[in-house]
Coordinates of C-alpha atoms in Angstrom, one line a residue:
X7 CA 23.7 -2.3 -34.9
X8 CA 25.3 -4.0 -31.8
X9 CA 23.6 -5.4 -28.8
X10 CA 22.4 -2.4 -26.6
X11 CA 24.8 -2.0 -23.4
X12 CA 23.4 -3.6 -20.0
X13 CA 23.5 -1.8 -16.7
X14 CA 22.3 -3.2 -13.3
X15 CA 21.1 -1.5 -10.0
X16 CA 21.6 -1.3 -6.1
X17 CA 19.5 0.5 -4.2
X18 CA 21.2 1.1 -0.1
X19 CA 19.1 2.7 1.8
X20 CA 15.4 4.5 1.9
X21 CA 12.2 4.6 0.0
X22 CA 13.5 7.9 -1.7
X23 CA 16.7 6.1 -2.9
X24 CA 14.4 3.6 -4.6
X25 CA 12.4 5.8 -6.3
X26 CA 15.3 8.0 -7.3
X27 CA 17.1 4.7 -8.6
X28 CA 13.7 3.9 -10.7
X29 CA 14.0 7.4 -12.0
X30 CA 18.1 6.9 -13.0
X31 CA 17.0 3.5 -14.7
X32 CA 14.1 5.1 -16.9
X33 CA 17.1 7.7 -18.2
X34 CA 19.2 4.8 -19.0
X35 CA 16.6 2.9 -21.0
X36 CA 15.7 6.0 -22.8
X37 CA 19.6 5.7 -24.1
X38 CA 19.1 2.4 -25.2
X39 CA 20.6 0.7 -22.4
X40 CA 19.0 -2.5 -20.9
X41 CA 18.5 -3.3 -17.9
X42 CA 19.9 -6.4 -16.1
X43 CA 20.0 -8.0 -12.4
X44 CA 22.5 -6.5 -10.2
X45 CA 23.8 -10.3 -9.8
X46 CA 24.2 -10.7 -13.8
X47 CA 26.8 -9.4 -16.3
X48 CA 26.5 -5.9 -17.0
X49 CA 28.8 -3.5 -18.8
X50 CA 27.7 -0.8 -15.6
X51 CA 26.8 -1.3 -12.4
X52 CA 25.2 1.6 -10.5
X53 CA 25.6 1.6 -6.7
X54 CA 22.9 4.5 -4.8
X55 CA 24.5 5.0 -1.3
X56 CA 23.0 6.1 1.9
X57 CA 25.4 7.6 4.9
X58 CA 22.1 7.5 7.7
X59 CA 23.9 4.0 9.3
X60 CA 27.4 3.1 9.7
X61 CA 26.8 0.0 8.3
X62 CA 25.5 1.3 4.9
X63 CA 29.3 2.7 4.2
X64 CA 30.5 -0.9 4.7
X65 CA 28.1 -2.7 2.8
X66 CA 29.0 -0.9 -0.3
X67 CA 32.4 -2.3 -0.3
X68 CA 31.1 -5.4 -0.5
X69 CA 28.5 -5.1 -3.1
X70 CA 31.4 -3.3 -5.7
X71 CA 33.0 -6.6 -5.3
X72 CA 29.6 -8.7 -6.0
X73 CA 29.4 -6.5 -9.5
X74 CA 33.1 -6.9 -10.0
X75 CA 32.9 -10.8 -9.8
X76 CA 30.0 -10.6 -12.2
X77 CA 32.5 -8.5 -14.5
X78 CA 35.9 -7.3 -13.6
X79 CA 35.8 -5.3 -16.2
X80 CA 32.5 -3.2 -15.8
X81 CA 32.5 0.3 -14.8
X82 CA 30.9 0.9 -11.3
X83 CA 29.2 4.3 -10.5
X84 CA 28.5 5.6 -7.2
X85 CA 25.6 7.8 -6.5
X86 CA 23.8 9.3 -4.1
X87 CA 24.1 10.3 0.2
X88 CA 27.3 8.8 0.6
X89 CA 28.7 10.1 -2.9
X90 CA 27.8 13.2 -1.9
X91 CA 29.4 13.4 1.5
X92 CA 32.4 11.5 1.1
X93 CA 33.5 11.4 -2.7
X94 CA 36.9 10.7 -2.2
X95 CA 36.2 7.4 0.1
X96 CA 34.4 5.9 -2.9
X97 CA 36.4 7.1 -5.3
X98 CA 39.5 5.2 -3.7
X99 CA 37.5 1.9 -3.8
X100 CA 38.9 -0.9 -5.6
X101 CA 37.1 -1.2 -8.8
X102 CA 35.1 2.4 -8.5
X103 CA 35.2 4.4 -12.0
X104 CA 32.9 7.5 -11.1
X105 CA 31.5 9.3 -8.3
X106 CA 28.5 11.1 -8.9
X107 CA 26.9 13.6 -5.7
X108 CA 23.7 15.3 -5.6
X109 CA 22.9 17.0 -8.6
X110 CA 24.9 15.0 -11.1
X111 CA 23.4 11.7 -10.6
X112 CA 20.0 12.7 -13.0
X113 CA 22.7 13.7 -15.4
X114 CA 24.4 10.4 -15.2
X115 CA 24.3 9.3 -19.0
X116 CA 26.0 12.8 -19.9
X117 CA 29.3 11.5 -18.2
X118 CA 29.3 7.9 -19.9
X119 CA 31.1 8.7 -23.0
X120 CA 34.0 7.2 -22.3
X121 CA 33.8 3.7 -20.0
X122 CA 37.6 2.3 -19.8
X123 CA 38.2 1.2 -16.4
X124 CA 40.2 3.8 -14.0
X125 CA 43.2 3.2 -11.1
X126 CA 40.9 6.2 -9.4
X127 CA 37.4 6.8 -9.7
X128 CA 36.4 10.2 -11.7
X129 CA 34.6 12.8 -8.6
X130 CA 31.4 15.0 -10.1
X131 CA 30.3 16.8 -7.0
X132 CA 29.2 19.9 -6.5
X133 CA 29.1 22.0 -3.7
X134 CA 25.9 20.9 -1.7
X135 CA 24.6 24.5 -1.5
X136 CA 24.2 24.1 -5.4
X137 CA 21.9 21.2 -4.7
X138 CA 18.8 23.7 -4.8
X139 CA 16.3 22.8 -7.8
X140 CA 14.1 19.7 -8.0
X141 CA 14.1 16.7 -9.3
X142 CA 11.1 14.0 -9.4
X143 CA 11.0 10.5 -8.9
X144 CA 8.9 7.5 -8.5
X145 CA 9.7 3.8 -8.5
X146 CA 7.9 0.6 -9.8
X147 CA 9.3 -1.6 -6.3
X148 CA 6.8 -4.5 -7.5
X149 CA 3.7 -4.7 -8.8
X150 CA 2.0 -3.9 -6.1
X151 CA 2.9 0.0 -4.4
X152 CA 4.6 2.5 -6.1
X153 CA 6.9 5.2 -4.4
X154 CA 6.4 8.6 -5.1
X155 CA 8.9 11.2 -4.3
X156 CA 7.4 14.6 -3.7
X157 CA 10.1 16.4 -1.4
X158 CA 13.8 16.3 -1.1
X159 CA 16.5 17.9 1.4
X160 CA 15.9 19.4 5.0
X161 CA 16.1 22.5 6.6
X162 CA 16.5 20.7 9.9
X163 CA 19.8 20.9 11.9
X164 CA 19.5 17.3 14.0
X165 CA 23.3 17.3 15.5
X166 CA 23.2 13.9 14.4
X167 CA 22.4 14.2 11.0
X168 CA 24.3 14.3 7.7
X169 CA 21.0 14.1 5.7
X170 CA 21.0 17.9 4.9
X171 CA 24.6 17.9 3.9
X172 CA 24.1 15.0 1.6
X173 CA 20.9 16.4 -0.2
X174 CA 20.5 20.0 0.7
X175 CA 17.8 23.0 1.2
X176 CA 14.3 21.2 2.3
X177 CA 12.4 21.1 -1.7
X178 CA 9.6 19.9 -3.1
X179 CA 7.6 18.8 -6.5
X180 CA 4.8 20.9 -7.7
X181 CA 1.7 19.8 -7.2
X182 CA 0.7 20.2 -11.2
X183 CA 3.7 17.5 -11.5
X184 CA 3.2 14.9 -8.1
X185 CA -0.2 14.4 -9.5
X186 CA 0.9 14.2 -13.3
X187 CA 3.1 10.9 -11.6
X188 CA 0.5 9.6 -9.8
X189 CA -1.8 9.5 -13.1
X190 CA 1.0 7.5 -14.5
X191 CA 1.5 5.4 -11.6
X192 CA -2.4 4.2 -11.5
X193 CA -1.9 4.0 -15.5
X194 CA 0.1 0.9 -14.7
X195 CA -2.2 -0.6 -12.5
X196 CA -0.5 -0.5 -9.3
X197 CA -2.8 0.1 -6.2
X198 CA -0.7 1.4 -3.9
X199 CA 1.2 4.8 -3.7
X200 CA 3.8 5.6 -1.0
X201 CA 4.7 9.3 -0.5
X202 CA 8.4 9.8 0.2
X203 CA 11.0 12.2 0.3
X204 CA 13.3 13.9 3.3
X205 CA 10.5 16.0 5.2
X206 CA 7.5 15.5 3.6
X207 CA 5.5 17.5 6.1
X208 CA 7.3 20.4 4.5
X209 CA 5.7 19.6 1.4
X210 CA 5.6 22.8 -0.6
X211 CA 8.7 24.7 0.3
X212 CA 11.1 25.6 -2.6
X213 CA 8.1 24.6 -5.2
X214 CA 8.9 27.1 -7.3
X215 CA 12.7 27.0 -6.5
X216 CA 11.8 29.7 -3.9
X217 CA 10.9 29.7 -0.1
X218 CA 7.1 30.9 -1.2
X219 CA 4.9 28.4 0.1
X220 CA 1.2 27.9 -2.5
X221 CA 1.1 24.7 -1.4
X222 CA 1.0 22.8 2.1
X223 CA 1.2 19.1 2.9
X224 CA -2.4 18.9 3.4
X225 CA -3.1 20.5 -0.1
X226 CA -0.8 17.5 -1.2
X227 CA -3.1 15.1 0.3
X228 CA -6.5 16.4 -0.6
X229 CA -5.5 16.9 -4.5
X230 CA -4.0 13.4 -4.4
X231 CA -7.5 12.1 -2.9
X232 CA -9.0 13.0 -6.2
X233 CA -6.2 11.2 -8.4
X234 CA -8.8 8.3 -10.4
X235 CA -7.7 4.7 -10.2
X236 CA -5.8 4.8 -7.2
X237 CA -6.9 2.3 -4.6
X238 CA -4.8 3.1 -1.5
X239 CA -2.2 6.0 -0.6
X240 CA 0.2 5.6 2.5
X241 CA 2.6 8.3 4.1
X242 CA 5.8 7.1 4.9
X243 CA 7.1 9.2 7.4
X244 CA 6.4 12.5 9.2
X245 CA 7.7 14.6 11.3
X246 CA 5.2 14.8 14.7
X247 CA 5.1 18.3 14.6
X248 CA 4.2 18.9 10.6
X249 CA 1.5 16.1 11.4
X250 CA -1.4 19.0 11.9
X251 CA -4.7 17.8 13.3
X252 CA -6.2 18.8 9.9
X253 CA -4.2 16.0 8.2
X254 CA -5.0 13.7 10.5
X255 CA -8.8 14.3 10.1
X256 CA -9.0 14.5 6.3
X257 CA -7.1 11.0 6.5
X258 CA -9.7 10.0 8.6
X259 CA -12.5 10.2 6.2
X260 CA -10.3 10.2 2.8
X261 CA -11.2 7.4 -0.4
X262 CA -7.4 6.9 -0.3
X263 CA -5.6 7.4 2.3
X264 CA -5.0 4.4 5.0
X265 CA -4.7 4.8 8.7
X266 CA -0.8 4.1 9.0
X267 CA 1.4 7.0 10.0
X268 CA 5.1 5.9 10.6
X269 CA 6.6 9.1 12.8
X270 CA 10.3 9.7 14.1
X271 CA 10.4 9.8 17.7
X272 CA 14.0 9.4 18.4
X273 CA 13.8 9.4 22.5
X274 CA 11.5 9.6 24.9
X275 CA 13.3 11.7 26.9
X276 CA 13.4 15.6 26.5
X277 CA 16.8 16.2 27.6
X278 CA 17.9 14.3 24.9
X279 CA 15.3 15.5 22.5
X280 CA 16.8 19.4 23.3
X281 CA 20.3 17.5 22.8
X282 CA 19.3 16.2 19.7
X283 CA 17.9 19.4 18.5
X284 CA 14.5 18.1 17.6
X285 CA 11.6 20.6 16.9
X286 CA 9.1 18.9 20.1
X287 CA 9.1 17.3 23.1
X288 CA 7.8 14.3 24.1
X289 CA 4.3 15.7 25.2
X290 CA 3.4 16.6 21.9
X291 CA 4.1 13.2 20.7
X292 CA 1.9 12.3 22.6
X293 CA -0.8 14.5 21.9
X294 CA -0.2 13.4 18.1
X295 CA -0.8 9.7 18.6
X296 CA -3.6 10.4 20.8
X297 CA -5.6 12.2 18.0
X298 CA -4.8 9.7 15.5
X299 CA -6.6 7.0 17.9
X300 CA -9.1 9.0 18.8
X301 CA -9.9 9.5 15.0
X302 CA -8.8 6.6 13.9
X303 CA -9.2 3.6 16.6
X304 CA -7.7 0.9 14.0
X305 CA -4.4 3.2 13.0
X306 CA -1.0 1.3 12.6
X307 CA 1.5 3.8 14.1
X308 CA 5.1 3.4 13.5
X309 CA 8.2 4.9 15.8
X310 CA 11.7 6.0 14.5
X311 CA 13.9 5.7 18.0
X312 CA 17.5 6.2 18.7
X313 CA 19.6 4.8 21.2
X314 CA 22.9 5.3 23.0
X315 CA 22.5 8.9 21.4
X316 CA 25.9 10.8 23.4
X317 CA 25.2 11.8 27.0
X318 CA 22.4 9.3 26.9
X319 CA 22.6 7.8 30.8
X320 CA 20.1 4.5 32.0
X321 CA 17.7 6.7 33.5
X322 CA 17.1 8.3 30.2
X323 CA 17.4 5.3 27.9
X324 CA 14.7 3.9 30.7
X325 CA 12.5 7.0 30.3
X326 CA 12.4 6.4 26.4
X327 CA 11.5 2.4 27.2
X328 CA 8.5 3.1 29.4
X329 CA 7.4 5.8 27.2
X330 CA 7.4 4.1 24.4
X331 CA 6.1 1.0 26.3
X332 CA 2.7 2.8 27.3
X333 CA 2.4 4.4 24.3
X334 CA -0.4 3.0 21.7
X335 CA 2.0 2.7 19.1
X336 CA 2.2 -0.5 16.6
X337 CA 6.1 -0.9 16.6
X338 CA 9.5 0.6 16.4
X339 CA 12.4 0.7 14.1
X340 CA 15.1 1.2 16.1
X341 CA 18.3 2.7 15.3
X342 CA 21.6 2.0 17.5
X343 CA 23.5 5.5 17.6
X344 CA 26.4 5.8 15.0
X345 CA 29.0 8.5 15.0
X346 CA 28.8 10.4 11.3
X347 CA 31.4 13.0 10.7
X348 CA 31.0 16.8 10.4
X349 CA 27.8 16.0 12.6
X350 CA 27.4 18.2 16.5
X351 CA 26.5 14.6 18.0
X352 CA 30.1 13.7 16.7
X353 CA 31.8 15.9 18.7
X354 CA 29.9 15.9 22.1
X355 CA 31.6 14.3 25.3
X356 CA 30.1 11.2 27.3
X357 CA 30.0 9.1 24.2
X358 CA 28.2 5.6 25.2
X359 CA 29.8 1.9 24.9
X360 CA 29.2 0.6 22.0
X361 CA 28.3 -2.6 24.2
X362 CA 25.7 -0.7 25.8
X363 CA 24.1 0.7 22.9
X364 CA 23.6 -3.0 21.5
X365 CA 22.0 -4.2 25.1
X366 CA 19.7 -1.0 24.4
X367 CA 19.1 -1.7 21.2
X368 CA 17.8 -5.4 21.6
X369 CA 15.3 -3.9 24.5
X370 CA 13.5 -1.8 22.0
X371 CA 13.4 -4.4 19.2
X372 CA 11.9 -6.9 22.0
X373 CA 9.5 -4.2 22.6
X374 CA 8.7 -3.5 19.3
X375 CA 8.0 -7.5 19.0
X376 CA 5.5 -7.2 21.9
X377 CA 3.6 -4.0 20.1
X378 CA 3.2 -5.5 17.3
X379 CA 2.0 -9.0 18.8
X380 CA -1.0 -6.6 20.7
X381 CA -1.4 -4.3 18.0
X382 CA -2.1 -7.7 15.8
X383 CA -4.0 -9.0 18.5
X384 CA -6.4 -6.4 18.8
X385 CA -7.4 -6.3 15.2
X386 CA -8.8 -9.8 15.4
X387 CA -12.2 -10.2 14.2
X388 CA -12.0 -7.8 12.4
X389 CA -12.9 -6.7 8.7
X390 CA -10.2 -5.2 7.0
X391 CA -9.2 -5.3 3.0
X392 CA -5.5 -6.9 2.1
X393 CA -3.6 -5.8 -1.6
X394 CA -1.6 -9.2 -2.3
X395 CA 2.3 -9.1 -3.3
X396 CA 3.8 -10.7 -5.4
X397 CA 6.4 -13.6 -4.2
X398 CA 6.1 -16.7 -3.4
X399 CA 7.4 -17.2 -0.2
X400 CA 7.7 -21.0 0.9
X401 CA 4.7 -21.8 -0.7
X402 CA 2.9 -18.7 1.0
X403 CA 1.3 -15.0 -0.7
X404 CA 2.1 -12.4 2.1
X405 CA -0.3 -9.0 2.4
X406 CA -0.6 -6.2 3.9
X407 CA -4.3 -4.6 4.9
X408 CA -4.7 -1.0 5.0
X409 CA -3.7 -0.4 9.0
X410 CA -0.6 -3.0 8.0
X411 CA -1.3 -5.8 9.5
X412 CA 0.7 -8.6 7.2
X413 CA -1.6 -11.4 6.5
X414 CA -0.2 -15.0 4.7
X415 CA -1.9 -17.3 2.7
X416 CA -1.4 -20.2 0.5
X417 CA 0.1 -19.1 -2.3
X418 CA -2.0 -18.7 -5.3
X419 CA -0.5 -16.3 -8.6
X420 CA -4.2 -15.1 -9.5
X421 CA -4.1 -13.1 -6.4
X422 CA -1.2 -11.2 -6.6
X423 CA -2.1 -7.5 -6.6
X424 CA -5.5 -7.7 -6.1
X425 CA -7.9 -6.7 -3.2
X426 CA -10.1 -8.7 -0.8
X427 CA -12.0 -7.7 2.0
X428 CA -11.2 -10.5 4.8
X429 CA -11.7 -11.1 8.5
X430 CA -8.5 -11.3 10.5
X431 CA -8.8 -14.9 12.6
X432 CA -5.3 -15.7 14.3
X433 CA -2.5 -14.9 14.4
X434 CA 0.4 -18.2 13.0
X435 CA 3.8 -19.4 14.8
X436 CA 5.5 -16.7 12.3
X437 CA 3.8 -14.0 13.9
X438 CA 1.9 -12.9 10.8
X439 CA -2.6 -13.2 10.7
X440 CA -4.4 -16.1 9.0
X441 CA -7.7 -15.0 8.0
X442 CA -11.0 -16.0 6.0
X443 CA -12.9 -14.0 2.9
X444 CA -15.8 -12.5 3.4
X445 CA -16.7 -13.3 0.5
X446 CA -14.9 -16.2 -1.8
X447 CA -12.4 -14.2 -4.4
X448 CA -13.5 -16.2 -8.0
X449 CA -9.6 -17.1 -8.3
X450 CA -9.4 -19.1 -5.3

């Protein structure tokens, strides 16, 4: 018998693209194959895309040519958004073999039967309205968290958006089966669980491949409460308006659950929320982050924000600033507008300078560097529990406590994926929180 085949990974994109990439690996090693660095000889190199930034479509020119220099005579497969959007770009890349889209990619190992190099890569796409059953996913990222994929696709028309075109009809995992994962996540002593997919506040839609709803998000949250050995469970990110006020209070006083809710905003401004078709306005945003405070006063609240969106003048862009700027929210991941075909936003008049976009752009992420300072501020002196990664980072372990605030320490393996309870003390030159143990961890 001959050495088993080896394929590497590359993971562009989101939280669900990792866990879906973890999921494509398992089928691979279940044929036999094994798995190898992306930066090592493989005999395949998969590539899961994401079409949400402009940039995302370049980079994966790039990293076909990293897998080609490992081996110029591996076959390179692209999955995922992208794939699914735009087969015949990736196909027509220099060194590309196969193009997978939405539903094909968890049948990937039925199309390697034959792996001699092509002049064009093979398309396997369907049509997205076909993308309408369920698959699940979860992902071993480190040692550490886990992400757990519980919904997939939108139902959501944002003009800006290609997300439902690349993945389809908002649908989500059973219940019986997101809690069969999590068992087998805490199996493998990992402490932290991240809930992902595409609109997870839908949770529950299409579980039975239907529109029937038995389940709701906060069903989700409460059964997952109860799943033994699991130490912390995050959301990643929520629409504000499927964030009800029960969620928010059964977080509140969960076992689980931590007080960090990361929520798209997109602009501050209504006009361009109504432009943008979003499903609130910026009142109710409001009214979401105020509850969270009010029930949780520690909470770490993220902000999705977009800017130079079309139409978007400075006394808009200035309305979203000063929103966001007397807002108690932690930070922002901003996004700088992008055009994406066969999107509404694509077409619309008054597009902004690309130049002003960037000057817009580095605002926010200078605000974002402020909220975060005073959101790190105000949690000093305080008693909080850190989970410990697992790198070495010049000489440092880094941490995150349950409102993520990233902590640093001298590094020290024994404490890699463990809990402490520690008081936050200062914050260092990096802008991350030195601290001291409330009570000595026996490693250390």
């Amino acid at each position: 018998m001959g050495e088993p085949k080896k394929v590497a990974f590359y993971t562009l994109g989101c939280k669900l693209n990792f866990s879906e990439t973890s999921t494509i690996a398992r089928s691979f090693k279940d044929e036999g194959f094994q798995r190898v660095d992306f930066t090592e000889a493989a005999d395949i190199y998969v590539i899961n895309t994401c079409s949400v930034t402009d940039n995302a479509d370049k980079r994966f020119k790039t990293i076909v040519k990293h897998a080609q220099k490992a081996n110029e005579n591996a076959f390179v497969i692209a999955v995922g958004c992208y794939a699914q959007l735009k087969p015949e770009e990736l196909a027509a890349v220099d060194g590309v073999d196969l193009v997978l889209g939405a539903t094909e990619k968890f049948k990937i190992t039925n199309y390697l039967n034959d792996l001699t190099k092509n002049d064009f890569g093979a398309i396997h796409s369907c049509e997205i309205e076909e993308a309408d059953f369920y698959v699940g996913s979860y992902s071993f990222g480190d040692r550490t968290r886990a992400f757990l994929k519980v919904q997939d696709g939108c139902d959501y028309k944002c003009t800006y958006c290609t997300i439902p075109l690349a993945r389809g009809i908002s649908r989500s995992d059973t219940l019986e089966n997101v809690l069969e994962n999590a068992r087998k996540i805490s199996e493998k002593n990992i402490k932290e669980i991240v809930l992902t997919g595409v609109n997870i506040g839908d949770y529950g839609k299409g579980e039975f491949g239907n529109k029937t709803h038995e389940h709701t998000f906060l069903d989700l949250v409460k059964a997952l409460d109860e799943v033994e050995g699991i130490e912390r469970l995050r959301i990643s990110s929520i629409e504000p308006n499927l964030l009800k006020n029960e969620t928010i209070d059964f977080v509140a006083q969960s076992k689980a659950f931590v007080p960090h809710f990361h929520i798209p905003l997109q602009s501050g401004s209504n006009e361009i929320l109504k432009a943008m078709r979003r499903r609130y306005m910026r009142e109710l945003y409001v009214d979401r982050v105020t509850r969270i405070k009010e029930a949780m006063p520690d909470a770490c609240i993220g902000v999705d924000v977009i800017v130079g969106f079309p139409g978007e003048t400075n006394e808009q862009f200035l309305e979203t600033y000063n929103f966001l700027n007397e807002l108690e929210v932690s930070y922002l991941h901003v996004f700088t507008y992008s055009e994406r075909s066969d999107t509404l936003a694509a077409e619309m008049e008054e597009v902004v300078p690309l130049k002003v976009r960037k000057k817009r752009s580095k605002m926010l992420r200078g605000l974002s560097a402020k909220k975060r300072r005073a959101f790190y501020e105000s949690q000093l002196g305080k008693s909080k529990t850190v989970l410990f990664e697992g790198e070495n980072k010049e000489g440092y372990i880094h941490g995150f406590t349950e409102n993520y605030v990233k902590v640093k320490t001298p590094w020290n393996p024994e404490l890699v994926n463990t809990l402490h309870n520690i008081i936050l003390e200062k914050i260092d030159e990096d802008g991350l929180v030195r601290f001291s143990y409330e009570k000595e961890p026996a490693a250390v």
